[in-house]
């Protein structure tokens, strides 16, 4: 393979990559928000160099923020890898593949990236489909045009696609809930989660309104169900052949959890325990009713008064104290059982409707639960408790969650397969490996199939080695792994060579294939002049 990057007056032969003006998704790619400036050209010393008889792949980049990509065919034969039959490998497309204005962001650059993934032997891609884009203007007014175009693009390249239905918003890139929902929220703010200080989280709806007619006379569950039905009808030609999986969003960042850690942390501080999100009027009403039903009305007046705030140490209040904290008292058990139960019921309500809608469609349903590993060595597991998982040193909090997944024939997506205990700050009392093992043990017990994801994009080898350990180790049970996420940093010289080695490490020996399909054999001349830009977040 010959890969070249062409600048305004440069050509770098063999292997070179362009780091675009800045990350596509700083939140995922670079937690410290350190963006690359301009285009950086260079050769990778770690990339396993294929023979020059293989297909040539070139990326063109101008000196401006605009980027062009070209794929040139050098011979009629290519050598590519065959994916390991045990684990399917997918790559997530940029979160803003489809823009807020419902247009495709830099379609040609995405097409070039898809071709590169195809040549590497990747099985498919994951496409985020946002509620706030597809049904933005009015209830029941859907526009799938750009999403359909992306699916068709993927289909032509012979890749598979998993679609994630996102019923939440995003801060970076900025994607909001539908405009018509936000307008309702202006006059009825109780549709959002609220913390103890009254701060609202407006990137998803409170689970307490699931079955309340707060959306112009309809409940969120009814609106989600209609979204499912319209999606099913609009994308039916692709099910089973191109679209093979569907992920159902269940909360913040698509995960089944409360938005307990949405508060921006101060720099150079350890993550706090988060805060309970039970202070919107509907959650408080549910809590009050539950307490009265159990004969303890004073317990239903609000959440724990002695819980710390977002940034405080878990032991700064009385609730999470290691020994003798309120979490171990009868009141703590009452509140945490109710709080976690509400979350599980929310997941069950949404997934049961999705399962019913897509029961006759040849696709796999999935949903994501978080890996709240900070403070999980503490007896109370405070980060998990505020997120809605009643998991402590004396209680297994994930079995009921996995029972719910099993009941709805839903796969579970687990993030954090790149995280190792040795990389965690000692002070955070974190153990992602222990927590991952606990969750997967209940997956085995209840027959829930598992898909995995990484938490951060890193060019270092340690994260990739940890992923391989989780995918190919003696306790392997992950059927599909989605690497998050394609974008500027993904194709940079700091990252792409390591990713390529990772893919080859998962694959079987290289096989020679016949000629590419006609649609894959675009010449450099045919692509030259196309203006391909990678989206900047």
Coordinates of C-alpha atoms in Angstrom, one line a residue:
X1 CA 0.0 0.0 0.0
X2 CA 1.2 3.4 -0.8
X3 CA -0.3 6.2 1.3
X4 CA 0.6 9.8 0.5
X5 CA -0.5 13.2 1.8
X6 CA -0.2 16.2 -0.5
X7 CA 0.1 19.6 0.9
X8 CA 0.2 22.9 -0.9
X9 CA 3.7 22.3 -2.1
X10 CA 4.6 18.9 -0.6
X11 CA 4.2 15.2 -1.4
X12 CA 5.2 12.6 1.2
X13 CA 5.5 9.1 -0.3
X14 CA 4.9 5.8 1.4
X15 CA 3.1 6.5 4.7
X16 CA 1.9 9.9 5.8
X17 CA -1.1 11.3 7.4
X18 CA -2.8 14.6 7.9
X19 CA -3.9 15.9 11.3
X20 CA -6.7 18.2 10.4
X21 CA -7.3 21.7 11.8
X22 CA -8.7 20.2 15.0
X23 CA -10.5 17.2 16.4
X24 CA -13.9 16.2 15.1
X25 CA -15.0 15.3 18.5
X26 CA -12.9 16.8 21.3
X27 CA -15.0 15.2 24.0
X28 CA -14.0 11.7 22.9
X29 CA -10.7 12.2 21.0
X30 CA -9.0 14.6 23.3
X31 CA -10.4 15.0 26.8
X32 CA -8.0 17.9 27.5
X33 CA -9.3 19.8 24.5
X34 CA -5.8 20.2 23.0
X35 CA -6.5 20.6 19.3
X36 CA -3.9 20.1 16.6
X37 CA -3.2 23.3 14.7
X38 CA -3.1 23.2 11.0
X39 CA -2.1 20.1 9.0
X40 CA 0.8 18.1 10.4
X41 CA 2.6 15.8 7.9
X42 CA 5.0 13.0 8.7
X43 CA 5.8 9.4 8.4
X44 CA 5.0 6.7 10.8
X45 CA 7.9 4.6 12.0
X46 CA 5.6 1.9 13.5
X47 CA 3.3 1.2 10.6
X48 CA 3.8 -2.3 9.1
X49 CA 4.6 -1.4 5.5
X50 CA 2.8 -3.4 2.8
X51 CA 4.3 -4.1 -0.5
X52 CA 4.2 -1.5 -3.2
X53 CA 2.3 -3.9 -5.4
X54 CA -0.8 -3.2 -3.3
X55 CA -3.4 -0.5 -3.8
X56 CA -2.3 3.0 -3.3
X57 CA -4.3 5.3 -1.1
X58 CA -3.7 9.0 -1.1
X59 CA -5.1 11.8 1.0
X60 CA -4.9 15.3 -0.4
X61 CA -4.8 18.3 2.0
X62 CA -4.6 22.0 1.2
X63 CA -2.8 24.4 3.4
X64 CA -6.2 25.7 4.5
X65 CA -8.6 24.0 6.8
X66 CA -10.1 22.3 3.7
X67 CA -9.0 18.7 3.0
X68 CA -9.2 16.6 -0.1
X69 CA -8.9 12.9 -0.3
X70 CA -8.1 10.6 -3.2
X71 CA -7.9 6.9 -3.7
X72 CA -5.6 5.7 -6.5
X73 CA -5.6 2.2 -7.9
X74 CA -2.0 1.1 -8.6
X75 CA -2.8 -2.5 -9.6
X76 CA -5.8 -4.8 -10.2
X77 CA -5.0 -6.8 -7.1
X78 CA -5.0 -5.9 -3.4
X79 CA -3.9 -7.7 -0.3
X80 CA -6.2 -7.1 2.6
X81 CA -7.0 -8.8 5.9
X82 CA -9.9 -11.0 6.7
X83 CA -11.7 -10.1 9.9
X84 CA -11.5 -12.5 12.8
X85 CA -14.6 -14.6 12.8
X86 CA -14.8 -14.4 16.6
X87 CA -15.0 -10.6 17.0
X88 CA -16.5 -8.2 14.4
X89 CA -14.8 -4.8 14.2
X90 CA -16.7 -1.6 13.6
X91 CA -15.6 2.1 13.7
X92 CA -17.9 4.9 14.8
X93 CA -18.6 7.7 12.4
X94 CA -18.2 11.3 13.6
X95 CA -21.0 12.4 16.0
X96 CA -21.9 15.2 13.6
X97 CA -21.8 13.2 10.4
X98 CA -25.2 14.8 9.8
X99 CA -25.2 18.4 10.8
X100 CA -27.8 20.4 12.7
X101 CA -29.2 21.6 9.4
X102 CA -29.7 18.0 8.3
X103 CA -26.9 17.9 5.7
X104 CA -23.9 15.6 5.5
X105 CA -20.8 17.1 6.9
X106 CA -18.0 16.7 4.3
X107 CA -19.4 13.6 2.5
X108 CA -16.3 13.1 0.3
X109 CA -13.9 13.0 3.2
X110 CA -16.2 10.5 5.0
X111 CA -16.3 8.4 1.8
X112 CA -12.5 8.4 1.6
X113 CA -12.3 7.4 5.3
X114 CA -14.8 4.6 4.7
X115 CA -12.6 3.3 1.8
X116 CA -9.6 3.3 4.1
X117 CA -11.5 1.2 6.7
X118 CA -12.7 -1.2 4.0
X119 CA -9.1 -1.8 2.9
X120 CA -8.1 -2.4 6.4
X121 CA -10.7 -5.2 6.7
X122 CA -13.0 -3.4 9.2
X123 CA -16.5 -5.0 9.1
X124 CA -18.6 -1.9 9.3
X125 CA -19.3 1.4 11.0
X126 CA -21.7 2.9 13.6
X127 CA -23.9 5.8 12.6
X128 CA -25.4 8.1 15.3
X129 CA -28.9 9.2 14.3
X130 CA -30.1 12.1 16.4
X131 CA -33.7 12.7 17.5
X132 CA -32.9 16.4 17.5
X133 CA -32.0 16.3 13.8
X134 CA -34.4 13.7 12.3
X135 CA -37.5 15.0 14.1
X136 CA -36.4 18.5 14.8
X137 CA -39.1 20.9 13.6
X138 CA -42.3 19.3 14.7
X139 CA -43.7 16.2 16.3
X140 CA -44.1 13.5 13.6
X141 CA -42.2 15.5 10.9
X142 CA -39.3 13.3 10.1
X143 CA -36.5 14.0 7.7
X144 CA -34.2 11.0 7.1
X145 CA -32.6 12.2 3.8
X146 CA -29.0 12.7 4.9
X147 CA -29.0 9.5 7.1
X148 CA -30.3 7.5 4.1
X149 CA -27.6 8.9 2.0
X150 CA -24.9 7.8 4.5
X151 CA -26.4 4.3 4.7
X152 CA -26.4 4.1 0.8
X153 CA -22.8 5.2 0.8
X154 CA -21.8 2.5 3.3
X155 CA -23.8 -0.1 1.3
X156 CA -22.0 0.7 -1.9
X157 CA -18.7 0.0 -0.3
X158 CA -19.9 -3.3 1.0
X159 CA -19.6 -2.4 4.7
X160 CA -22.2 -3.1 7.4
X161 CA -23.7 -0.5 9.6
X162 CA -25.0 -0.3 13.1
X163 CA -27.4 2.6 13.8
X164 CA -27.5 4.3 17.2
X165 CA -30.8 6.1 17.8
X166 CA -29.9 9.0 20.1
X167 CA -32.7 10.4 22.2
X168 CA -30.3 12.8 24.0
X169 CA -28.3 15.9 23.1
X170 CA -24.6 16.5 23.0
X171 CA -22.5 19.4 24.1
X172 CA -19.6 18.8 21.7
X173 CA -20.5 18.8 18.9
X174 CA -23.5 20.9 19.9
X175 CA -26.6 18.9 19.1
X176 CA -29.8 19.6 21.0
X177 CA -33.1 17.9 21.6
X178 CA -35.7 18.7 18.9
X179 CA -36.6 22.3 18.8
X180 CA -40.3 21.5 19.5
X181 CA -39.3 19.6 22.6
X182 CA -37.0 22.5 23.8
X183 CA -39.9 24.9 23.3
X184 CA -42.0 22.8 25.6
X185 CA -39.2 22.7 28.1
X186 CA -39.1 26.5 28.3
X187 CA -42.6 26.6 29.7
X188 CA -42.4 23.2 31.5
X189 CA -38.9 22.8 32.8
X190 CA -39.9 19.8 35.0
X191 CA -39.5 17.6 31.9
X192 CA -35.7 17.7 32.6
X193 CA -33.6 16.1 35.3
X194 CA -32.8 18.4 38.2
X195 CA -30.2 18.2 40.9
X196 CA -30.3 19.4 44.5
X197 CA -29.3 23.0 43.7
X198 CA -32.0 23.3 41.0
X199 CA -29.6 22.9 38.1
X200 CA -31.3 21.3 35.1
X201 CA -29.8 18.8 32.6
X202 CA -31.4 19.7 29.3
X203 CA -29.7 17.1 27.1
X204 CA -32.3 14.4 27.8
X205 CA -35.7 14.1 29.3
X206 CA -36.3 13.0 32.9
X207 CA -37.3 9.3 33.1
X208 CA -40.1 10.4 35.4
X209 CA -42.1 11.8 32.4
X210 CA -41.8 8.6 30.4
X211 CA -45.5 7.9 30.5
X212 CA -46.9 11.4 31.1
X213 CA -48.5 13.4 28.3
X214 CA -46.0 16.3 28.5
X215 CA -45.1 16.5 24.8
X216 CA -48.1 18.2 23.2
X217 CA -50.5 15.6 24.7
X218 CA -48.3 12.6 24.1
X219 CA -45.9 10.9 26.4
X220 CA -42.1 10.5 25.5
X221 CA -42.7 6.7 25.2
X222 CA -45.4 7.3 22.6
X223 CA -43.1 9.7 20.7
X224 CA -40.2 7.3 20.9
X225 CA -42.4 4.5 19.6
X226 CA -43.5 6.5 16.6
X227 CA -39.9 7.4 15.9
X228 CA -39.1 3.7 15.9
X229 CA -42.0 2.9 13.6
X230 CA -41.0 5.7 11.1
X231 CA -37.4 4.7 11.2
X232 CA -38.4 1.1 10.5
X233 CA -40.5 2.0 7.5
X234 CA -37.9 4.4 6.0
X235 CA -34.9 2.1 6.3
X236 CA -36.6 -1.2 5.6
X237 CA -34.7 -1.9 2.4
X238 CA -31.4 -2.0 4.3
X239 CA -32.3 -4.2 7.3
X240 CA -30.4 -7.4 7.5
X241 CA -28.2 -6.7 4.5
X242 CA -26.5 -3.4 5.3
X243 CA -28.1 -2.4 8.7
X244 CA -27.4 -5.3 11.0
X245 CA -27.7 -3.7 14.4
X246 CA -29.7 -1.0 16.2
X247 CA -28.7 0.7 19.4
X248 CA -31.5 2.2 21.5
X249 CA -30.5 5.4 23.5
X250 CA -31.6 5.2 27.1
X251 CA -30.2 8.4 28.6
X252 CA -27.3 10.8 28.8
X253 CA -24.7 9.9 26.0
X254 CA -27.1 7.2 25.1
X255 CA -26.4 5.2 28.2
X256 CA -28.8 3.8 30.8
X257 CA -27.9 6.1 33.7
X258 CA -28.8 9.3 35.4
X259 CA -26.8 12.4 34.4
X260 CA -25.0 12.4 37.7
X261 CA -21.6 13.6 36.4
X262 CA -22.7 16.3 33.9
X263 CA -21.1 19.0 36.1
X264 CA -17.9 20.3 34.6
X265 CA -15.0 19.4 36.8
X266 CA -12.3 21.8 37.8
X267 CA -8.9 21.2 36.2
X268 CA -6.5 18.8 37.9
X269 CA -9.1 17.5 40.3
X270 CA -10.3 13.9 40.8
X271 CA -13.8 13.1 39.7
X272 CA -16.2 13.4 42.5
X273 CA -19.1 11.0 43.3
X274 CA -21.6 12.9 41.2
X275 CA -25.0 14.0 42.5
X276 CA -28.4 12.4 42.7
X277 CA -30.8 13.6 40.0
X278 CA -34.2 13.3 41.7
X279 CA -35.3 16.8 42.2
X280 CA -37.6 17.6 39.3
X281 CA -41.2 17.7 40.5
X282 CA -42.2 14.4 38.9
X283 CA -39.3 12.5 40.4
X284 CA -40.1 14.1 43.8
X285 CA -43.7 13.1 43.4
X286 CA -42.8 9.5 42.7
X287 CA -40.5 9.4 45.7
X288 CA -43.2 10.9 48.0
X289 CA -45.7 8.4 46.8
X290 CA -43.3 5.5 47.3
X291 CA -42.4 6.6 50.8
X292 CA -46.0 7.0 51.8
X293 CA -46.8 3.6 50.4
X294 CA -44.1 2.0 52.6
X295 CA -45.3 4.0 55.7
X296 CA -42.4 6.3 55.9
X297 CA -43.6 9.7 54.6
X298 CA -40.7 11.7 55.9
X299 CA -38.3 9.7 53.7
X300 CA -40.1 11.0 50.6
X301 CA -39.4 14.7 51.1
X302 CA -36.2 14.7 49.0
X303 CA -33.0 13.0 48.2
X304 CA -30.2 12.4 50.8
X305 CA -29.5 15.6 52.6
X306 CA -25.9 14.5 53.6
X307 CA -24.7 13.5 50.1
X308 CA -21.7 15.5 48.8
X309 CA -21.7 17.8 45.7
X310 CA -20.2 17.0 42.3
X311 CA -16.6 17.9 43.1
X312 CA -16.4 17.0 46.8
X313 CA -14.8 13.9 48.1
X314 CA -17.3 11.1 48.7
X315 CA -16.6 11.1 52.4
X316 CA -17.1 14.8 52.8
X317 CA -20.7 14.2 53.7
X318 CA -22.3 11.5 55.8
X319 CA -24.0 9.5 53.1
X320 CA -21.0 7.7 51.5
X321 CA -18.8 7.4 54.6
X322 CA -17.1 4.0 54.5
X323 CA -18.4 2.7 57.8
X324 CA -21.6 3.9 59.3
X325 CA -22.7 6.0 56.3
X326 CA -26.3 6.7 55.5
X327 CA -26.1 4.3 52.5
X328 CA -25.9 1.4 54.9
X329 CA -28.9 2.6 57.0
X330 CA -32.5 1.7 56.4
X331 CA -33.2 5.1 54.8
X332 CA -30.2 4.6 52.4
X333 CA -31.5 1.2 51.3
X334 CA -35.0 2.7 50.8
X335 CA -33.8 5.6 48.7
X336 CA -31.2 3.7 46.6
X337 CA -33.6 0.8 45.9
X338 CA -36.2 3.3 44.6
X339 CA -33.7 5.4 42.7
X340 CA -32.1 2.4 40.9
X341 CA -35.5 0.8 40.4
X342 CA -36.8 3.9 38.5
X343 CA -33.8 3.6 36.1
X344 CA -34.3 -0.1 35.4
X345 CA -38.0 0.5 34.8
X346 CA -37.2 3.2 32.4
X347 CA -34.9 0.9 30.4
X348 CA -37.5 -1.8 30.4
X349 CA -40.2 0.5 29.1
X350 CA -38.1 1.8 26.2
X351 CA -36.5 -1.4 25.3
X352 CA -39.8 -3.4 25.4
X353 CA -41.3 -0.9 22.8
X354 CA -38.2 -1.2 20.6
X355 CA -38.3 -5.0 20.9
X356 CA -41.9 -5.0 19.9
X357 CA -41.4 -2.7 16.9
X358 CA -38.4 -4.5 15.5
X359 CA -39.3 -8.1 16.4
X360 CA -39.8 -9.0 12.7
X361 CA -36.7 -7.2 11.5
X362 CA -33.4 -9.2 11.0
X363 CA -31.3 -6.9 13.1
X364 CA -29.8 -7.1 16.6
X365 CA -31.0 -4.7 19.3
X366 CA -28.5 -3.2 21.7
X367 CA -28.3 -0.7 24.5
X368 CA -25.4 0.8 26.5
X369 CA -24.7 0.8 30.2
X370 CA -21.8 2.9 31.6
X371 CA -18.6 1.8 33.3
X372 CA -18.7 4.0 36.4
X373 CA -15.3 2.8 37.7
X374 CA -14.2 5.8 39.8
X375 CA -14.4 5.1 43.5
X376 CA -15.5 1.5 42.9
X377 CA -13.0 0.3 45.5
X378 CA -14.8 2.3 48.1
X379 CA -17.4 0.2 50.1
X380 CA -20.3 2.3 48.9
X381 CA -19.3 2.7 45.2
X382 CA -20.6 6.3 45.2
X383 CA -20.2 7.0 41.5
X384 CA -22.3 4.0 40.6
X385 CA -25.0 4.9 43.2
X386 CA -25.5 8.4 41.9
X387 CA -25.6 7.1 38.4
X388 CA -28.4 4.7 39.3
X389 CA -26.7 1.4 39.9
X390 CA -27.3 0.1 43.5
X391 CA -24.0 -1.7 43.6
X392 CA -22.0 -1.8 46.8
X393 CA -19.5 -4.0 48.6
X394 CA -22.5 -6.0 50.0
X395 CA -24.9 -5.8 47.1
X396 CA -24.7 -6.8 43.4
X397 CA -26.4 -4.0 41.5
X398 CA -26.1 -5.2 37.9
X399 CA -28.0 -8.5 38.0
X400 CA -31.4 -6.8 37.9
X401 CA -30.1 -4.6 35.0
X402 CA -28.9 -7.6 33.0
X403 CA -32.1 -9.5 33.7
X404 CA -34.0 -6.6 32.1
X405 CA -31.7 -6.8 29.1
X406 CA -32.3 -10.5 28.8
X407 CA -36.0 -10.1 29.1
X408 CA -36.0 -7.8 26.1
X409 CA -33.6 -9.9 24.0
X410 CA -31.2 -7.0 24.0
X411 CA -27.4 -7.0 23.7
X412 CA -25.4 -4.9 26.1
X413 CA -22.8 -2.5 25.0
X414 CA -19.9 -2.0 27.5
X415 CA -17.5 0.9 27.1
X416 CA -14.1 1.1 28.7
X417 CA -12.5 -2.0 27.2
X418 CA -9.3 0.1 26.7
X419 CA -9.0 1.0 30.4
X420 CA -6.7 -0.8 32.8
X421 CA -6.3 -0.5 36.6
X422 CA -2.6 0.5 36.4
X423 CA -3.5 3.7 34.5
X424 CA -6.0 5.0 37.1
X425 CA -5.0 7.5 39.8
X426 CA -4.5 5.7 43.1
X427 CA -6.5 8.5 44.8
X428 CA -9.6 7.8 42.7
X429 CA -9.9 4.2 44.1
X430 CA -10.8 3.1 40.6
X431 CA -10.8 -0.4 39.1
X432 CA -12.3 -0.6 35.6
X433 CA -11.1 -4.2 35.2
X434 CA -12.9 -5.4 38.3
X435 CA -16.1 -3.7 37.4
X436 CA -16.0 -5.0 33.8
X437 CA -15.5 -8.5 35.1
X438 CA -18.5 -8.1 37.5
X439 CA -20.8 -6.9 34.8
X440 CA -19.8 -9.6 32.3
X441 CA -20.3 -12.3 34.8
X442 CA -24.0 -11.4 35.0
X443 CA -24.1 -11.2 31.2
X444 CA -23.0 -14.9 31.1
X445 CA -25.4 -15.8 33.9
X446 CA -28.4 -14.3 32.0
X447 CA -27.3 -15.1 28.5
X448 CA -26.9 -11.5 27.4
X449 CA -24.6 -11.0 24.5
X450 CA -21.9 -8.3 24.7
X451 CA -20.5 -5.6 22.4
X452 CA -17.6 -3.5 23.5
X453 CA -16.3 0.0 23.0
X454 CA -13.3 2.1 24.0
X455 CA -13.6 5.1 26.2
X456 CA -10.9 7.3 24.7
X457 CA -9.0 7.5 21.4
X458 CA -5.3 7.1 22.1
X459 CA -2.3 6.6 19.8
X460 CA -0.5 4.7 22.6
X461 CA -0.1 1.0 22.4
X462 CA -1.2 0.3 26.0
X463 CA -4.9 1.0 25.3
X464 CA -4.9 -1.2 22.2
X465 CA -3.2 -4.0 24.1
X466 CA -5.9 -3.7 26.8
X467 CA -8.6 -3.9 24.2
X468 CA -7.0 -7.0 22.6
X469 CA -6.7 -8.6 26.1
X470 CA -10.5 -8.1 26.6
X471 CA -11.4 -9.3 23.1
X472 CA -9.1 -12.3 22.8
X473 CA -8.3 -13.3 26.4
X474 CA -9.3 -16.5 28.0
X475 CA -12.5 -15.1 29.3
X476 CA -13.5 -13.5 26.0
X477 CA -17.2 -13.0 25.4
X478 CA -17.4 -9.8 23.3
X479 CA -18.9 -10.5 19.9
X480 CA -18.5 -7.1 18.4
X481 CA -16.2 -4.2 19.1
X482 CA -16.8 -0.6 18.0
X483 CA -13.8 1.7 18.0
X484 CA -14.9 5.3 18.8
X485 CA -14.5 7.4 16.8
X486 CA -13.5 8.3 13.2
X487 CA -12.3 11.8 12.7
X488 CA -9.4 14.1 12.3
X489 CA -7.3 12.6 15.1
X490 CA -8.3 9.1 14.1
X491 CA -6.4 9.6 10.8
X492 CA -3.5 11.5 12.3
X493 CA 0.1 10.2 12.3
X494 CA -0.1 10.0 16.1
X495 CA -3.0 7.5 15.9
X496 CA -3.7 5.8 12.6
X497 CA -0.6 3.6 12.5
X498 CA -1.3 2.2 15.9
X499 CA -4.9 1.5 14.9
X500 CA -3.8 -0.2 11.8
X501 CA -1.5 -2.5 13.8
X502 CA -4.4 -3.2 16.2
X503 CA -6.6 -4.2 13.4
X504 CA -4.0 -6.5 11.9
X505 CA -3.4 -8.0 15.4
X506 CA -7.1 -9.1 15.5
X507 CA -7.1 -10.4 11.9
X508 CA -6.2 -13.7 10.4
X509 CA -3.3 -14.0 7.9
X510 CA -3.6 -11.8 4.9
X511 CA -5.4 -13.1 1.9
X512 CA -5.1 -12.1 -1.7
X513 CA -8.4 -11.0 -3.2
X514 CA -9.6 -10.6 -6.8
X515 CA -10.2 -7.2 -8.3
X516 CA -12.1 -4.6 -6.3
X517 CA -15.7 -4.0 -7.4
X518 CA -16.0 -1.4 -10.0
X519 CA -17.4 1.2 -7.6
X520 CA -14.3 0.9 -5.5
X521 CA -11.9 1.6 -8.3
X522 CA -12.0 5.4 -8.5
X523 CA -8.8 6.8 -10.0
X524 CA -6.9 9.7 -8.6
X525 CA -7.8 11.7 -11.6
X526 CA -11.5 11.1 -11.1
X527 CA -11.4 12.3 -7.5
X528 CA -8.9 15.1 -8.1
X529 CA -10.5 18.5 -7.6
X530 CA -13.2 17.3 -5.2
X531 CA -13.4 19.5 -2.2
X532 CA -13.3 17.2 0.8
X533 CA -13.4 18.7 4.2
X534 CA -13.4 16.9 7.6
X535 CA -15.8 18.4 10.0
X536 CA -14.4 20.3 12.9
X537 CA -16.3 20.3 16.2

